[in-house]
Short mmCIF file of C-alpha atoms in Angstrom, two decimals:
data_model
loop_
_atom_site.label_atom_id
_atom_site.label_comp_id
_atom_site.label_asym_id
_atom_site.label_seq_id
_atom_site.Cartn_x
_atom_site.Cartn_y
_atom_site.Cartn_z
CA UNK A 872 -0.96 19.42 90.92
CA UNK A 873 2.55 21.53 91.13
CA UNK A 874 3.44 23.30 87.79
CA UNK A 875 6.83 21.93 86.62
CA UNK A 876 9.81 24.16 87.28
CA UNK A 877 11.14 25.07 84.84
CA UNK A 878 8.62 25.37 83.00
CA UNK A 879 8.47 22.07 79.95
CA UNK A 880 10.46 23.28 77.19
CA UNK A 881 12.49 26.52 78.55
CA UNK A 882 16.27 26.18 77.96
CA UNK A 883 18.38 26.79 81.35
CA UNK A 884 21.19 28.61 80.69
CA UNK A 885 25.01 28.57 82.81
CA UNK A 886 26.41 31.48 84.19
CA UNK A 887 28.70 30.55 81.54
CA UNK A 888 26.50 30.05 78.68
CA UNK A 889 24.63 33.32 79.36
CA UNK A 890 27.66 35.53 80.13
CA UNK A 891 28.72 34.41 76.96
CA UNK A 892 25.78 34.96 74.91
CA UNK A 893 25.89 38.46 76.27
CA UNK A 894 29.30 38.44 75.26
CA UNK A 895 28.25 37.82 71.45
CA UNK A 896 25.90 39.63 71.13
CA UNK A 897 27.35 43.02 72.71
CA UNK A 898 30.52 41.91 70.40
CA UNK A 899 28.22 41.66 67.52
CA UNK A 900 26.14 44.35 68.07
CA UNK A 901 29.11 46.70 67.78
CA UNK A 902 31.24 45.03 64.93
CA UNK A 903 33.07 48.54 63.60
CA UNK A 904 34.33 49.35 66.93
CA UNK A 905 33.32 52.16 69.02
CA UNK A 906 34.69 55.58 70.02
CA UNK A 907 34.47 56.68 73.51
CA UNK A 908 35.74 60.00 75.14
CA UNK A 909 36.21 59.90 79.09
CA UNK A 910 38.68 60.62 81.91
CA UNK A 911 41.12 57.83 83.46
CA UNK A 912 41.18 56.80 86.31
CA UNK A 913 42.57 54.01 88.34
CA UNK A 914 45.54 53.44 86.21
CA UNK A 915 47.12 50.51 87.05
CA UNK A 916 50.46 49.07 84.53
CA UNK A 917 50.94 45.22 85.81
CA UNK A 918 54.01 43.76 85.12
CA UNK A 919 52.46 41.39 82.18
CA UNK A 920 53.09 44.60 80.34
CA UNK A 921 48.84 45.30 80.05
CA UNK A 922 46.95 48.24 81.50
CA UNK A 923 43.59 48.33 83.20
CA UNK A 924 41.78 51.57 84.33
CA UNK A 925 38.07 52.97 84.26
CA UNK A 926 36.72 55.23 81.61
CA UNK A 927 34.40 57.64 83.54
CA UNK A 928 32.30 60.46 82.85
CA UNK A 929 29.33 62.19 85.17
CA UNK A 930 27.29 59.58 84.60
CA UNK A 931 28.75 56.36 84.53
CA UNK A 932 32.22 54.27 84.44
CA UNK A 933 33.43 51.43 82.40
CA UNK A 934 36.34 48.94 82.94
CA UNK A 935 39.10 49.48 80.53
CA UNK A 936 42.03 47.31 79.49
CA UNK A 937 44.70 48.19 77.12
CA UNK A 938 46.91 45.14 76.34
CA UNK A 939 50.57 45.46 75.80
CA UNK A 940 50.63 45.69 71.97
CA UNK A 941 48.38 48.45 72.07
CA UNK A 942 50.20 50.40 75.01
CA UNK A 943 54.00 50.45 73.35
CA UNK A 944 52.41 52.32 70.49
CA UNK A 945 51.67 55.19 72.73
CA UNK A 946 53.87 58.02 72.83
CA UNK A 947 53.19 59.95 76.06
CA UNK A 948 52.29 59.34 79.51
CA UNK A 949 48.85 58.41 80.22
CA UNK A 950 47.67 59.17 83.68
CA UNK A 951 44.65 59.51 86.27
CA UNK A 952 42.53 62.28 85.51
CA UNK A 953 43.57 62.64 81.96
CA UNK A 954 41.03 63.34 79.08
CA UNK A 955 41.23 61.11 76.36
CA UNK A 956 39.39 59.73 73.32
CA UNK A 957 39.73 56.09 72.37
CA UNK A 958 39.06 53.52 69.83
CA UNK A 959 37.98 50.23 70.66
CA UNK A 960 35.52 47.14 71.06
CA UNK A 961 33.18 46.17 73.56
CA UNK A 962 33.42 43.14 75.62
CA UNK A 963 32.72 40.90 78.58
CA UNK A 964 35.12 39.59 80.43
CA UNK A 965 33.79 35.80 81.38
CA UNK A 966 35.29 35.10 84.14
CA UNK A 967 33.90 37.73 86.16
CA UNK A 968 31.24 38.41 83.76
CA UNK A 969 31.98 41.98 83.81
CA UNK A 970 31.10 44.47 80.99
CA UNK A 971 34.76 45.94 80.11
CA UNK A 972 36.07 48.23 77.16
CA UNK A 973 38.86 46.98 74.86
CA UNK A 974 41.29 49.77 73.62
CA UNK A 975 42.57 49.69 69.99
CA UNK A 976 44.00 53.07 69.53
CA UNK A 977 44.27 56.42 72.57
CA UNK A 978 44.64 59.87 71.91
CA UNK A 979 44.72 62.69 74.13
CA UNK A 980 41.40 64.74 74.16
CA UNK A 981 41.98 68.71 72.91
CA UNK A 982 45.58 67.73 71.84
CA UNK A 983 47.63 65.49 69.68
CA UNK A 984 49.49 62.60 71.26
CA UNK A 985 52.95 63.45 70.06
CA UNK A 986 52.51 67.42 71.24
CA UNK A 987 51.49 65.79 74.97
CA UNK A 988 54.71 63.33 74.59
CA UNK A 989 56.88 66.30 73.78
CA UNK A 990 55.50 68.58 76.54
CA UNK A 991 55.77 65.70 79.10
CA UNK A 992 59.05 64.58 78.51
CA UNK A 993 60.43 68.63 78.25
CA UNK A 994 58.72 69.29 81.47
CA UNK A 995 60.90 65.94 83.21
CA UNK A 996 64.02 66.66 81.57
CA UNK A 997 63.79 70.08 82.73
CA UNK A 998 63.59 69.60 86.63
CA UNK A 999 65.80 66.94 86.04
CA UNK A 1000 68.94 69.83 84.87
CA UNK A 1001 68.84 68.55 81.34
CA UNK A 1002 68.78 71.75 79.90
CA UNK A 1003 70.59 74.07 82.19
CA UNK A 1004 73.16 76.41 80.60
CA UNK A 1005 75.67 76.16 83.85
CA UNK A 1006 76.62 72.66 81.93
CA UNK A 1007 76.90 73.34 78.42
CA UNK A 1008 80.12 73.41 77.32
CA UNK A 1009 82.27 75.12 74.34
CA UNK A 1010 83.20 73.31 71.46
CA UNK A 1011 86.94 73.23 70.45
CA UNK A 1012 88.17 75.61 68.08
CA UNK A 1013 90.25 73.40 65.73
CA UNK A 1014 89.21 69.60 66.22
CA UNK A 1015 91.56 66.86 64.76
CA UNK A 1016 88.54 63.91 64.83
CA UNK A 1017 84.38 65.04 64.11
CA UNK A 1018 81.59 62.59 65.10
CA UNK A 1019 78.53 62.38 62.99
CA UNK A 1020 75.96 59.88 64.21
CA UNK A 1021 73.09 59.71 61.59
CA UNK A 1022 72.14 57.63 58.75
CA UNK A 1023 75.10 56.25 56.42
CA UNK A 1024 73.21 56.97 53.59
CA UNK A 1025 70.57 60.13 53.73
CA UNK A 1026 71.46 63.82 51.96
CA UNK A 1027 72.48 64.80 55.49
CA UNK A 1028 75.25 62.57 55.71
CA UNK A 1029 76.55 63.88 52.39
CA UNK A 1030 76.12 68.02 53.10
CA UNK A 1031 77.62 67.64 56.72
CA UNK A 1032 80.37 65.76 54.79
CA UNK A 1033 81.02 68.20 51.97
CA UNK A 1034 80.72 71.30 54.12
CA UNK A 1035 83.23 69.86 57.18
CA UNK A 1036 85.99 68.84 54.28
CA UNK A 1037 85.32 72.06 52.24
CA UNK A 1038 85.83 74.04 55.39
CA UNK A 1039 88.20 72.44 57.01
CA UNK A 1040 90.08 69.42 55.32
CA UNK A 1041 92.93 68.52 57.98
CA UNK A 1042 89.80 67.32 60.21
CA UNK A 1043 89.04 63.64 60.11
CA UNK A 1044 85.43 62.57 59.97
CA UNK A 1045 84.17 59.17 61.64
CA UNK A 1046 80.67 58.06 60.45
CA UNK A 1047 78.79 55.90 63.12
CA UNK A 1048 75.75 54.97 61.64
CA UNK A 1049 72.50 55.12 62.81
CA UNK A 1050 68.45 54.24 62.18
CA UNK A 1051 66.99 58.31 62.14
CA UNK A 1052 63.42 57.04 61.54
CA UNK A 1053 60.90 54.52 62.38
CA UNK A 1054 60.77 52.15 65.14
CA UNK A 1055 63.80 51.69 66.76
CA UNK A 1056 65.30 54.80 65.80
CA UNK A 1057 65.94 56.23 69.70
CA UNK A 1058 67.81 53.42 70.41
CA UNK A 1059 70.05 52.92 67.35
CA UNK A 1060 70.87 56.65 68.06
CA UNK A 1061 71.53 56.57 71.73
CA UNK A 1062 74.04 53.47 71.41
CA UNK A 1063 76.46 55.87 68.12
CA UNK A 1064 76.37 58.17 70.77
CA UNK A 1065 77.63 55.65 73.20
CA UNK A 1066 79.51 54.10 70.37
CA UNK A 1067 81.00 57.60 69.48
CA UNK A 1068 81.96 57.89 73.36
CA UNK A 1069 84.35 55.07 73.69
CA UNK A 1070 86.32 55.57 70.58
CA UNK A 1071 89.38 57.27 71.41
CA UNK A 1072 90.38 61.54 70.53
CA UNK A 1073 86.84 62.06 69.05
CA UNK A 1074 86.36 66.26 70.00
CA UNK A 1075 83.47 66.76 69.11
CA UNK A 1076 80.11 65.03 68.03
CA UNK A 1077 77.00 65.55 65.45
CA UNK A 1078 74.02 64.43 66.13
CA UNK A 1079 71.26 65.13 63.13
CA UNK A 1080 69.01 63.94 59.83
CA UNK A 1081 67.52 66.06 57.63
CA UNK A 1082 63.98 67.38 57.61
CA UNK A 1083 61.20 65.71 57.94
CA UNK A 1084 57.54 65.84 59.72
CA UNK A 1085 57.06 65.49 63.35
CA UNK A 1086 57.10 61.41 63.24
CA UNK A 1087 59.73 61.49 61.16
CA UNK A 1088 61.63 63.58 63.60
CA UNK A 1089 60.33 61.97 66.44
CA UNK A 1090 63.38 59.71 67.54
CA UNK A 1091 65.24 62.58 68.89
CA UNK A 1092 62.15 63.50 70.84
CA UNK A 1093 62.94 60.34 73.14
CA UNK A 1094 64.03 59.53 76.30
CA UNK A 1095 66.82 57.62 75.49
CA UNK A 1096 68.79 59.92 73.16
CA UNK A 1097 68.06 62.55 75.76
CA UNK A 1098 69.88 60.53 78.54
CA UNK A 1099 72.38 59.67 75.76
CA UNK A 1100 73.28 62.79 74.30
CA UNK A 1101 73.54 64.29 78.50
CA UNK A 1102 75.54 61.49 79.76
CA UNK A 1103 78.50 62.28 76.32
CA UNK A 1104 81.96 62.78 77.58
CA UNK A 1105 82.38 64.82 73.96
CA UNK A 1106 80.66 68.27 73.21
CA UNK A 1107 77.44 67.48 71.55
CA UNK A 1108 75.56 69.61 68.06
CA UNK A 1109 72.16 68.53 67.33
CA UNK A 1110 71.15 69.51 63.94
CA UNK A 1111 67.90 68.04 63.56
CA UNK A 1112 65.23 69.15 60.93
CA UNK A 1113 64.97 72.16 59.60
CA UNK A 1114 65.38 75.96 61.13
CA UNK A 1115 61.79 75.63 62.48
CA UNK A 1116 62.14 72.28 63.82
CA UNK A 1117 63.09 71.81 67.61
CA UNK A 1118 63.33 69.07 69.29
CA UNK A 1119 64.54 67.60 72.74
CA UNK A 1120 68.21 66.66 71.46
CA UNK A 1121 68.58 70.73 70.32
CA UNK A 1122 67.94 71.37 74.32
CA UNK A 1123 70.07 68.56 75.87
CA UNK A 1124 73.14 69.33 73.31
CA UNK A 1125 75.77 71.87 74.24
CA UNK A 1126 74.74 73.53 70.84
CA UNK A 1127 72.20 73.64 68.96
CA UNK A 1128 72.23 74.10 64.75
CA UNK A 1129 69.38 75.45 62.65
CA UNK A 1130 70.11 72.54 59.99
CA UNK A 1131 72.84 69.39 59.74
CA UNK A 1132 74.69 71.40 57.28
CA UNK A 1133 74.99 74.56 60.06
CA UNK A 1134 76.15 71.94 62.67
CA UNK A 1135 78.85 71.30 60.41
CA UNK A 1136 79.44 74.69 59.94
CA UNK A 1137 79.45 75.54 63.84
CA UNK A 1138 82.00 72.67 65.05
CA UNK A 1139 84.84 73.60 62.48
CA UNK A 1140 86.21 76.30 61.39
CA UNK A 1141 86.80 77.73 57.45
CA UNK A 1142 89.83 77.72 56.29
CA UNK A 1143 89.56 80.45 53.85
CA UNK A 1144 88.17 82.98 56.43
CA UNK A 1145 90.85 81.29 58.71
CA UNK A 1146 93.50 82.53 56.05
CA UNK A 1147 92.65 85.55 55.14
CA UNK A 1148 92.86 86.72 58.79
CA UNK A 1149 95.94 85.15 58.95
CA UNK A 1150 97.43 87.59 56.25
CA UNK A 1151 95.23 90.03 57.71
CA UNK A 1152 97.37 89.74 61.38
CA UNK A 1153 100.26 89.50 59.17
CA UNK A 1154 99.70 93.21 57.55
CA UNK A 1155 98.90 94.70 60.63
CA UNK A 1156 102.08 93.16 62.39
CA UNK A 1157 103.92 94.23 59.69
CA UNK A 1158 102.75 97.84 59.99
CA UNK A 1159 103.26 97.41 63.71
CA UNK A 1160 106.78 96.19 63.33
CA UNK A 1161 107.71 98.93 60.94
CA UNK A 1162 106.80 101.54 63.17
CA UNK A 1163 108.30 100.22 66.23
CA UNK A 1164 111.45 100.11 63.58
CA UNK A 1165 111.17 103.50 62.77
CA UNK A 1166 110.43 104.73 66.69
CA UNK A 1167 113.54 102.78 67.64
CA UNK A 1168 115.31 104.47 64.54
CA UNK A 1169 113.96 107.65 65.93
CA UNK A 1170 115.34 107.42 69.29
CA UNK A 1171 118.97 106.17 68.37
CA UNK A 1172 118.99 109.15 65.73
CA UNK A 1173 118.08 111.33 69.02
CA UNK A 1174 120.87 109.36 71.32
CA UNK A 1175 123.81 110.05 68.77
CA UNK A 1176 122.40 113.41 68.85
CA UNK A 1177 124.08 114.13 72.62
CA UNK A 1178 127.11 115.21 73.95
CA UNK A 1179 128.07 111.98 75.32
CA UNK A 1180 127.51 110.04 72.46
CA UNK A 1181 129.36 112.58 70.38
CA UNK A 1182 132.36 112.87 72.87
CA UNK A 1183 132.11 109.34 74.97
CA UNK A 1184 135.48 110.08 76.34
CA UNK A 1185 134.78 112.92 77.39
CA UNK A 1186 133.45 112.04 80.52
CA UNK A 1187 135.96 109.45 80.94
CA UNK A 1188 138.22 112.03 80.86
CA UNK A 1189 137.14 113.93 83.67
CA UNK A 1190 137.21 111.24 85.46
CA UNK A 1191 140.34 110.60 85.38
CA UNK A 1192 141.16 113.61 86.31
CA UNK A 1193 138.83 113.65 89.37
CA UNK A 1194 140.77 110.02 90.31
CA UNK A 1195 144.13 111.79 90.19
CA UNK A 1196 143.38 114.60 92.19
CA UNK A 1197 141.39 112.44 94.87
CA UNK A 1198 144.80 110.55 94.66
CA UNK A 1199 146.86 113.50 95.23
CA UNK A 1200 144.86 114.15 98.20
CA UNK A 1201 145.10 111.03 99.74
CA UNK A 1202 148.93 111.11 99.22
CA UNK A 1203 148.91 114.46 100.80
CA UNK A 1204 146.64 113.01 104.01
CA UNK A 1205 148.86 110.31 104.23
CA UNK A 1206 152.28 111.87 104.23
CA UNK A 1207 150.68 114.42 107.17
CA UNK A 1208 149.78 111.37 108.97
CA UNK A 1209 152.81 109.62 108.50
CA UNK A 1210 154.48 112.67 109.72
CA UNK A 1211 151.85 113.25 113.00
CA UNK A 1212 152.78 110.03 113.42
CA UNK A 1213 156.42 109.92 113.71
CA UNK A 1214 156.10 113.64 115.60
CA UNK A 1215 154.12 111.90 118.55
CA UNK A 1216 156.61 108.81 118.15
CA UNK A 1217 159.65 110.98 118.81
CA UNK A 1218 157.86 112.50 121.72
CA UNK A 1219 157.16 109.81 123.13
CA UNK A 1220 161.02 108.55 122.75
CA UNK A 1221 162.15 111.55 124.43
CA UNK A 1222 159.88 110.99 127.20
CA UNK A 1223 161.47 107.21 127.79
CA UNK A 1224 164.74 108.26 127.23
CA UNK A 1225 164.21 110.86 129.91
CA UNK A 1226 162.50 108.28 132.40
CA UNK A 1227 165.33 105.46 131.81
CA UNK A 1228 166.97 104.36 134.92
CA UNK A 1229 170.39 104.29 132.56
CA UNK A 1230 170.30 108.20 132.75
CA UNK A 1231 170.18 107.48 136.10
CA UNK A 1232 173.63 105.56 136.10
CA UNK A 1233 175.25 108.24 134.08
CA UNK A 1234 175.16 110.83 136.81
CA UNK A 1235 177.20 108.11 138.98
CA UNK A 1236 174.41 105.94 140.81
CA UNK A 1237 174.22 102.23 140.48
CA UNK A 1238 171.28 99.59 140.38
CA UNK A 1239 171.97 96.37 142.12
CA UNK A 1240 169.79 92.90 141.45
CA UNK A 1241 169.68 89.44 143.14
CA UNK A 1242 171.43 87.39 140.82
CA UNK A 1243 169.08 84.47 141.19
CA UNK A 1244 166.01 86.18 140.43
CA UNK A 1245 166.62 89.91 138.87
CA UNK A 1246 164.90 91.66 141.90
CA UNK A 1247 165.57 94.75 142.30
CA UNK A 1248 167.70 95.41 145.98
CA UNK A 1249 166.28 98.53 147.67
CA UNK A 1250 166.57 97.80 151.62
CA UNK A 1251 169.29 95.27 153.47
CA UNK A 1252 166.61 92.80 154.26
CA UNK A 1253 166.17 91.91 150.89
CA UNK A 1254 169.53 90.02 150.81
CA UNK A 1255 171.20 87.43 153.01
CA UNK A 1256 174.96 86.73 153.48
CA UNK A 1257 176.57 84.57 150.82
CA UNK A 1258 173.81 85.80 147.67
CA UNK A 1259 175.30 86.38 144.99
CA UNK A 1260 174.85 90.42 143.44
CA UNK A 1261 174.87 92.30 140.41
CA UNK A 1262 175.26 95.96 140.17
CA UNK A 1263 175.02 98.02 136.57
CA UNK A 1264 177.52 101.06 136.60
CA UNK A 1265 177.41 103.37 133.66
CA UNK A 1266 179.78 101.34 131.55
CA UNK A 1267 179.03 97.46 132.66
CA UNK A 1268 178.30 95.55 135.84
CA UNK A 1269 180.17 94.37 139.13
CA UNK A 1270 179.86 90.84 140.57
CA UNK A 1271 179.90 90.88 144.62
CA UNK A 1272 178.58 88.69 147.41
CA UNK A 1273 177.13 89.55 150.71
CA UNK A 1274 179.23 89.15 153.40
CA UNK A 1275 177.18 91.17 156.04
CA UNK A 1276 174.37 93.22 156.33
CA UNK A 1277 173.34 95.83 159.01
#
């Protein structure tokens, strides 16, 4: 006879049923939590917001899931190949019946989480030109309107204020208020700044708290304010902290100040050093004006000094007497020319009178003309009988007509 199977009596268990007893009792078998140290790999961030990778060392591997809560508590970038210790349970995952790790709190192995967020984040900003000098720029040397984005009601608020209206009361101060601390921080500072950006004539901007520990500080550590504090229209201070306290706004900001009330100090100017070097220009271009005064005084002493000065007609003088003898001359030249002149015109006279055909009629010739056309009669065949003559005698003329010519 066949022996039953099962077996009378022995409880069959589902996949189900047994993948969840497993699941109590490696749930219950580990009820503090456990602490694991391993490397990550096959990181993988799905869009539900959870993260899955593998734990590994040398000797084994183990499936890994951070859920969302957990992972937005994080403050650097995890990724493959990292070391890290974690906090967490152990579970099963039903479904697949797989044997999986549930994180509760991850820390970077040899190095805290915040230093690794900080070192990341520097090292992207960097190759990214966030910190290069070529765009820092100056801040204005007399601003009519100050920024200060920080909290409304913390001691910075009030040194920054008393130090900016001490120094330099004509400026006007705008307050845009702003969470420093806790969650939510980075993003309450990032939109003042953007606040601070749109309002109109602002010159320049502070950005700062007071001091405070690393978490405390750690809003101007993040991205955001970064990426804020770059993309400002307006010349940015950072005064976070204290003088040993640095932080990524100090390296994106045009300047950076040891302490909110330095940042003060370093966007305005003080008016009692501003003063006293007014009156300070003022003596020195008063001794400067004096002794040009006494140089000039110097050299018109020294010009009433000479001849010309002493005589000033003089000169004039001489000049005059330069004009009338250059006038003398020239009414010398022109009386000789006048007088070549009137020789050469007499010649010349003399020469005409000599050449005039009228001489000629004085020693008893005569010239006779065609009356119609004055031309001059030199040879019979210039005339025809019946034209009508005139001949010039010494004392007048005689009218005659051609009868015949041979």
């Amino acid at each position: 006879m066949t022996a039953p199977f099962p077996p009378d009596g022995v409880v069959v268990f589902s996949v189900g049923d047994l993948t969840r007893a497993v699941k109590g009792l490696l749930e219950d078998g580990f009820p503090d939590g456990v602490w694991l140290a391993g490397e990550v790999s096959n990181l993988k961030r799905h869009t539900s917001g959870h993260w899955y990778l593998t734990l590994k060392d040398r000797e084994s591997q183990l499936p890994t899931v951070i859920y969302r809560g957990v992972n937005l508590r994080i403050k650097f970038d995890l990724r493959d190949g990292m070391e890290v210790i974690v906090r967490g349970r152990v579970g099963v995952y039903v479904p697949r019946g797989e044997y999986q790790f549930l994180v509760e709190d991850l820390q970077p192995k040899g190095i805290g989480p915040l230093d690794l967020a900080y070192r990341q984040l520097k090292e992207k900003l960097s190759k990214l030109g966030y910190f290069d000098a070529s765009r820092k720029r100056p801040l204005p040397r007399f601003p009519r309107r100050v920024a200060l984005v920080t909290s409304p009601t913390g001691a910075a608020v009030r040194d920054m204020l008393e130090t900016l209206g001490r120094r330099w009361p004509r400026a006007e101060v705008w307050v845009f208020p702003a969470q420093v601390q806790g969650d939510g921080a980075a993003a309450s500072i990032a939109d003042a700044v953007r606040r601070a950006n749109v309002s109109r004539d602002v010159d320049v901007l502070i950005v700062g708290r007071g001091g405070g520990s690393l978490e405390d500080l750690w809003a101007f550590n993040e991205e955001v304010v970064a990426r804020a504090i770059y993309d400002s229209r307006i010349p940015v201070v950072s005064g976070v902290g204290h003088e040993t306290d640095f932080v990524i706004a100090d390296m994106v900001a045009d300047v950076r100040a040891l302490t909110p009330t330095d940042a003060a100090t370093k966007v305005v100017p003080d008016r009692q050093e501003f003063l006293s070097g007014l009156r300070e220009a003022e003596g020195q271009l008063r001794v400067l004006l004096l002794r040009k005064l006494d140089l000039a005084k110097r050299q018109l002493d020294d010009l009433a000094k000479r001849r010309c000065f002493r005589t000033p007609l003089e000169g004039v003088r001489e000049q005059e007497r330069r004009l009338d003898e250059w006038g003398e001359r020239l009414r010398r030249a022109v009386k000789l020319r006048l007088e070549q002149r009137r020789q050469r015109l007499e010649a010349g006279a003399a020469r005409l009178e000599t050449l005039s055909p009228l001489n000629v009629l004085a020693r008893g010739y005569s010239l006779t003309r065609r009356d119609v056309d004055q031309v001059m009669v030199r040879t019979p065949d210039q005339v025809r009988p019946g034209d009508r003559l005139v001949t010039l005698v010494e004392h007048g003329r005689i009218i005659s007509r051609v009868e015949e010519t041979a």
